[in-house]
Coordinates of C-alpha atoms in Angstrom, one line a residue:
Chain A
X1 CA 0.3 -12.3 -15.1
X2 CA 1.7 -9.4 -13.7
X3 CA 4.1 -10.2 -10.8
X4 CA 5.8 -7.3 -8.6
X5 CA 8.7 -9.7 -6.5
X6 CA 10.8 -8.7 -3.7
X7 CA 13.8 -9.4 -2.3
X8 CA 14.7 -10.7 0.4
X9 CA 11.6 -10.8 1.9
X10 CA 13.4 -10.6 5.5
X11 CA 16.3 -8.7 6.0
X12 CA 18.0 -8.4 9.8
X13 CA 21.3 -6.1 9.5
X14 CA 23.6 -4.1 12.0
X15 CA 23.8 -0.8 12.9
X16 CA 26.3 1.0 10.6
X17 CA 26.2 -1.7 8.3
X18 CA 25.0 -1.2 3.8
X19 CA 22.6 -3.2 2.2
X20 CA 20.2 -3.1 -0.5
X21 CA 16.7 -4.5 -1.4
X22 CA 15.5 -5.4 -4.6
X23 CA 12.0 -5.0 -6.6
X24 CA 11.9 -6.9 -10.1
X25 CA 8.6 -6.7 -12.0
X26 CA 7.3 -8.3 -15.1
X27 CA 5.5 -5.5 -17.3
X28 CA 5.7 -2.8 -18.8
X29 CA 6.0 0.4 -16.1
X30 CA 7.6 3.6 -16.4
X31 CA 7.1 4.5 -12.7
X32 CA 7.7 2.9 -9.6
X33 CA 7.2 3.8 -6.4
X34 CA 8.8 2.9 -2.6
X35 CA 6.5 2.7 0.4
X36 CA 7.6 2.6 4.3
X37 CA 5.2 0.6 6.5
X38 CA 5.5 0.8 10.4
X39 CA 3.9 -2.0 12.1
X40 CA 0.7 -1.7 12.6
X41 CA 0.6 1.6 10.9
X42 CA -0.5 2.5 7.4
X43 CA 1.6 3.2 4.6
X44 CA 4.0 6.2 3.8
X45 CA 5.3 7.0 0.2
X46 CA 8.9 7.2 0.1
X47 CA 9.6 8.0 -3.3
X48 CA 8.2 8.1 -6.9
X49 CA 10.6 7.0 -9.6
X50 CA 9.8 8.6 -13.2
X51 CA 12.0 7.5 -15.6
X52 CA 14.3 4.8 -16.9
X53 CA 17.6 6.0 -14.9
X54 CA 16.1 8.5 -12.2
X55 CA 17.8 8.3 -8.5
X56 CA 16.3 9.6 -5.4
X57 CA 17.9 10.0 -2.2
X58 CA 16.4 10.6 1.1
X59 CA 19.1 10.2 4.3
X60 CA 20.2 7.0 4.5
X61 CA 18.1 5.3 1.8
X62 CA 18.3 5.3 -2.2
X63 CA 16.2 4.2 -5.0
X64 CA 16.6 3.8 -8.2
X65 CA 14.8 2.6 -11.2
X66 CA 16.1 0.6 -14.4
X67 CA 13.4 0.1 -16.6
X68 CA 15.0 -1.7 -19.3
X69 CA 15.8 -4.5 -17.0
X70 CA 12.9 -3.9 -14.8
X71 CA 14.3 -3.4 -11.9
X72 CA 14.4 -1.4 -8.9
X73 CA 16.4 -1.0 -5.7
X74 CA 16.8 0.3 -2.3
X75 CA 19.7 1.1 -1.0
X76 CA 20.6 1.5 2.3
X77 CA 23.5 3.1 4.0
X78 CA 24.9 3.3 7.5
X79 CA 21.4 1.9 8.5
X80 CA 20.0 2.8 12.0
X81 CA 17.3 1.2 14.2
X82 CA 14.7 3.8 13.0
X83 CA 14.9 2.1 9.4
X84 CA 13.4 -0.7 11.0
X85 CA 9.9 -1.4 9.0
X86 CA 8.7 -2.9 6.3
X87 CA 9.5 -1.7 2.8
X88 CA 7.2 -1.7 -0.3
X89 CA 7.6 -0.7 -4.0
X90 CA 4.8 -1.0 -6.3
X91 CA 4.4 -0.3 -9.9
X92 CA 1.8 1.6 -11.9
X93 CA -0.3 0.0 -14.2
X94 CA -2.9 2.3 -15.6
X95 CA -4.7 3.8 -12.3
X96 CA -3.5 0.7 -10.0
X97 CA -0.4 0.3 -8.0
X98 CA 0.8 -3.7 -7.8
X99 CA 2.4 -3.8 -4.9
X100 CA 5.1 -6.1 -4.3
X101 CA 5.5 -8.6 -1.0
X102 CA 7.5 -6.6 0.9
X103 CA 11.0 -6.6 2.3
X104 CA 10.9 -6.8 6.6
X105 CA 13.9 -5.1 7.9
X106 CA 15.2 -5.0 11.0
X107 CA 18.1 -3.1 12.1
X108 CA 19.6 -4.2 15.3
X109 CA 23.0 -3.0 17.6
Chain B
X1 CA -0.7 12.8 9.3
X2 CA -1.3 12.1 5.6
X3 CA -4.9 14.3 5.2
X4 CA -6.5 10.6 4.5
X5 CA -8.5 9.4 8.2
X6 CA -10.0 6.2 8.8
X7 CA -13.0 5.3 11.0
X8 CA -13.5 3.1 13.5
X9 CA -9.6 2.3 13.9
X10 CA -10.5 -1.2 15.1
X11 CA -14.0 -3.4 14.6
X12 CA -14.6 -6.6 16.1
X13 CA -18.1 -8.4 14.0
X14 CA -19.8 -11.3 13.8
X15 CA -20.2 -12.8 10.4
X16 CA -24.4 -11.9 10.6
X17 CA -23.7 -8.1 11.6
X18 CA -23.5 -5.4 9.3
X19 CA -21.6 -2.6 9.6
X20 CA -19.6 0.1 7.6
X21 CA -15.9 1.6 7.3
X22 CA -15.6 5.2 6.1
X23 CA -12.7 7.1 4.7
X24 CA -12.6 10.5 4.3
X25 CA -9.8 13.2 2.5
X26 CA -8.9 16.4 2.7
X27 CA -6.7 16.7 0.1
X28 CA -8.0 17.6 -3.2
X29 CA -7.8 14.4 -5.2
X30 CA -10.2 13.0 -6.8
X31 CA -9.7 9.1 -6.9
X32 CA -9.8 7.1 -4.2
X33 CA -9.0 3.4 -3.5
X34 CA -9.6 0.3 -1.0
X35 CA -7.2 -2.0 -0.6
X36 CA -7.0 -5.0 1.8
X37 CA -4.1 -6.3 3.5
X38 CA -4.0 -9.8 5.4
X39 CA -0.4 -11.3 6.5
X40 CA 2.3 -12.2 4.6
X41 CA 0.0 -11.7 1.6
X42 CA 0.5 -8.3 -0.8
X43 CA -1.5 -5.4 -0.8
X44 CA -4.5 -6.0 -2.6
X45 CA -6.3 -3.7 -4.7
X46 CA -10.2 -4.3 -3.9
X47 CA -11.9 -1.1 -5.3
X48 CA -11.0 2.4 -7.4
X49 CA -13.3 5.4 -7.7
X50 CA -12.6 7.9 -10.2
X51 CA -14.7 11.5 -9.8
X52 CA -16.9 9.6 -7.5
X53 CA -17.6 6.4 -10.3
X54 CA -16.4 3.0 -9.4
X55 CA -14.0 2.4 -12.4
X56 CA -12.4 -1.2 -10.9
X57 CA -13.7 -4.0 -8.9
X58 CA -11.4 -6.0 -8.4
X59 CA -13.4 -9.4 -8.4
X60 CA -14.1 -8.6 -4.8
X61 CA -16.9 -11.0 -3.3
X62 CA -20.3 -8.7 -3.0
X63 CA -20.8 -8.8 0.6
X64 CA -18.5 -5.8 0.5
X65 CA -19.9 -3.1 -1.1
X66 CA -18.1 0.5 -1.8
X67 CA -20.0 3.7 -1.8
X68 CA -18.6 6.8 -3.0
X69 CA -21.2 10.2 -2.2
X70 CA -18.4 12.0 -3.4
X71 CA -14.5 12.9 -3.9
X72 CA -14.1 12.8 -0.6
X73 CA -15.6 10.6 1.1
X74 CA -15.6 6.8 0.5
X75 CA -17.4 3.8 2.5
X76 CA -17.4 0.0 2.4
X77 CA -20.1 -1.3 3.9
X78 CA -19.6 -5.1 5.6
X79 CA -22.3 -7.8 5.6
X80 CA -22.5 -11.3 6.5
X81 CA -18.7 -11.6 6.8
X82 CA -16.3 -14.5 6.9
X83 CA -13.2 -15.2 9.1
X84 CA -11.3 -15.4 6.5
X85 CA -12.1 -11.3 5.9
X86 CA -10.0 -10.7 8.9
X87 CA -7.6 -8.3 7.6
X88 CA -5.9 -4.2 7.9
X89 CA -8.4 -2.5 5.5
X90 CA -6.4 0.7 3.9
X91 CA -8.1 3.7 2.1
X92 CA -6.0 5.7 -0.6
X93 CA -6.3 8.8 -2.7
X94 CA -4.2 9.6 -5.4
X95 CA -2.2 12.7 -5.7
X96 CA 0.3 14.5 -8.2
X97 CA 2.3 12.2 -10.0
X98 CA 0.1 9.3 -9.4
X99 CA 1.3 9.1 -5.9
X100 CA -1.4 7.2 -3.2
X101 CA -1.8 8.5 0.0
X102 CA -3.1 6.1 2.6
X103 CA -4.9 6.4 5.6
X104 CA -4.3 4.6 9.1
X105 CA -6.2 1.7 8.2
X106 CA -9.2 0.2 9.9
X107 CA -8.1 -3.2 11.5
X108 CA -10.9 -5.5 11.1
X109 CA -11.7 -9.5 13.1
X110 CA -14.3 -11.5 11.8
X111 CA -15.5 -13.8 14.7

């Protein structure tokens, strides 16, 4: 059974302060992607890993992909309260993204 | 704005009524997904349209049935709903690199 898993699934961190979320999956993917969720809003697509090896950066976050070990992560740096969401990645298999369960982060003073 | 809208934002129902959510992009692409999200449960992948055929169901009970008139425009039409169907409905199309695109998402109670 294919199984996308997060951690952690709840992350509360200071202002200023590094940290970084992990995606393991069990199959077979050569491209993973990272999602930002607001609440109560939809989805927005953060970035779209490629390869074995690829890092993206975008401000204060990272991602990278290591598809031997099938693994992904998030990093975070400096973090601010506007980083407070909830963070998805999600792998391809075929035409379907499996989403993992999410990491809630919330970034207080 | 992503280019993928949602309609009605919000829908309150009985479990006898019927009614239907609509989806709608402006961006080219020509798949289109329906996914439903409940809480602290993952996204779940309910339907996929390809070039306007249904190429997955993803052993989604039939009183919710997709329609797809064309590339850009996708329905699911509600019937005879349970509680339990309570849930942030979410409408995708896939771009470039096999990126999704979502829409605002119809949030849906079953009463």
């Amino acid at each position: 059974e294919l199984k996308v898993e997060q951690n952690p699934l709840f992350l509360s961190m200071q202002e200023g302060k590094n940290y970084t979320i992990y995606c393991n999956y069990s199959t077979t993917s050569d491209r993973l992607y990272w999602y930002r969720q607001d609440p109560g809003k939809s989805l927005e697509s953060l970035f779209v890993l490629l390869s074995n090896g690829a890092v993206k950066q975008e401000g204060r976050l990272m991602a990278s992909l290591d598809t031997k070990a099938r693994l992904s992560t998030l990093h975070i740096t400096a973090a601010v309260h506007d980083l407070s969401a909830t963070y998805f990645c999600a792998v391809v298999v075929i035409d379907k993204l499996i989403f993992g369960t999410g990491t809630r982060l919330q970034v207080f003073p | 704005e992503t280019g993928v809208t949602q309609t009605p934002r919000h829908l309150v129902m009985g479990m006898t009524n019927k009614k239907s959510l609509k989806c709608e992009q402006h961006l080219g692409h020509n798949a289109m997904y329906w996914y439903k999200q409940s809480a602290k449960k993952p996204l779940e992948l309910m339907f996929v349209y390809n070039f306007k055929e249904q190429t997955e169901n993803n052993s989604v009970p039939s009183r919710f049935s997709p329609e797809c008139p064309n590339s850009s425009h996708l329905f699911l039409h509600l019937h005879t709903l349970q509680p339990e169907d309570s849930a942030l409905y979410l409408c995708a199309s896939r771009g470039p690199q096999e990126t999704q695109y979502f829409g605002p998402g119809t949030r849906l109670l079953v009463l």
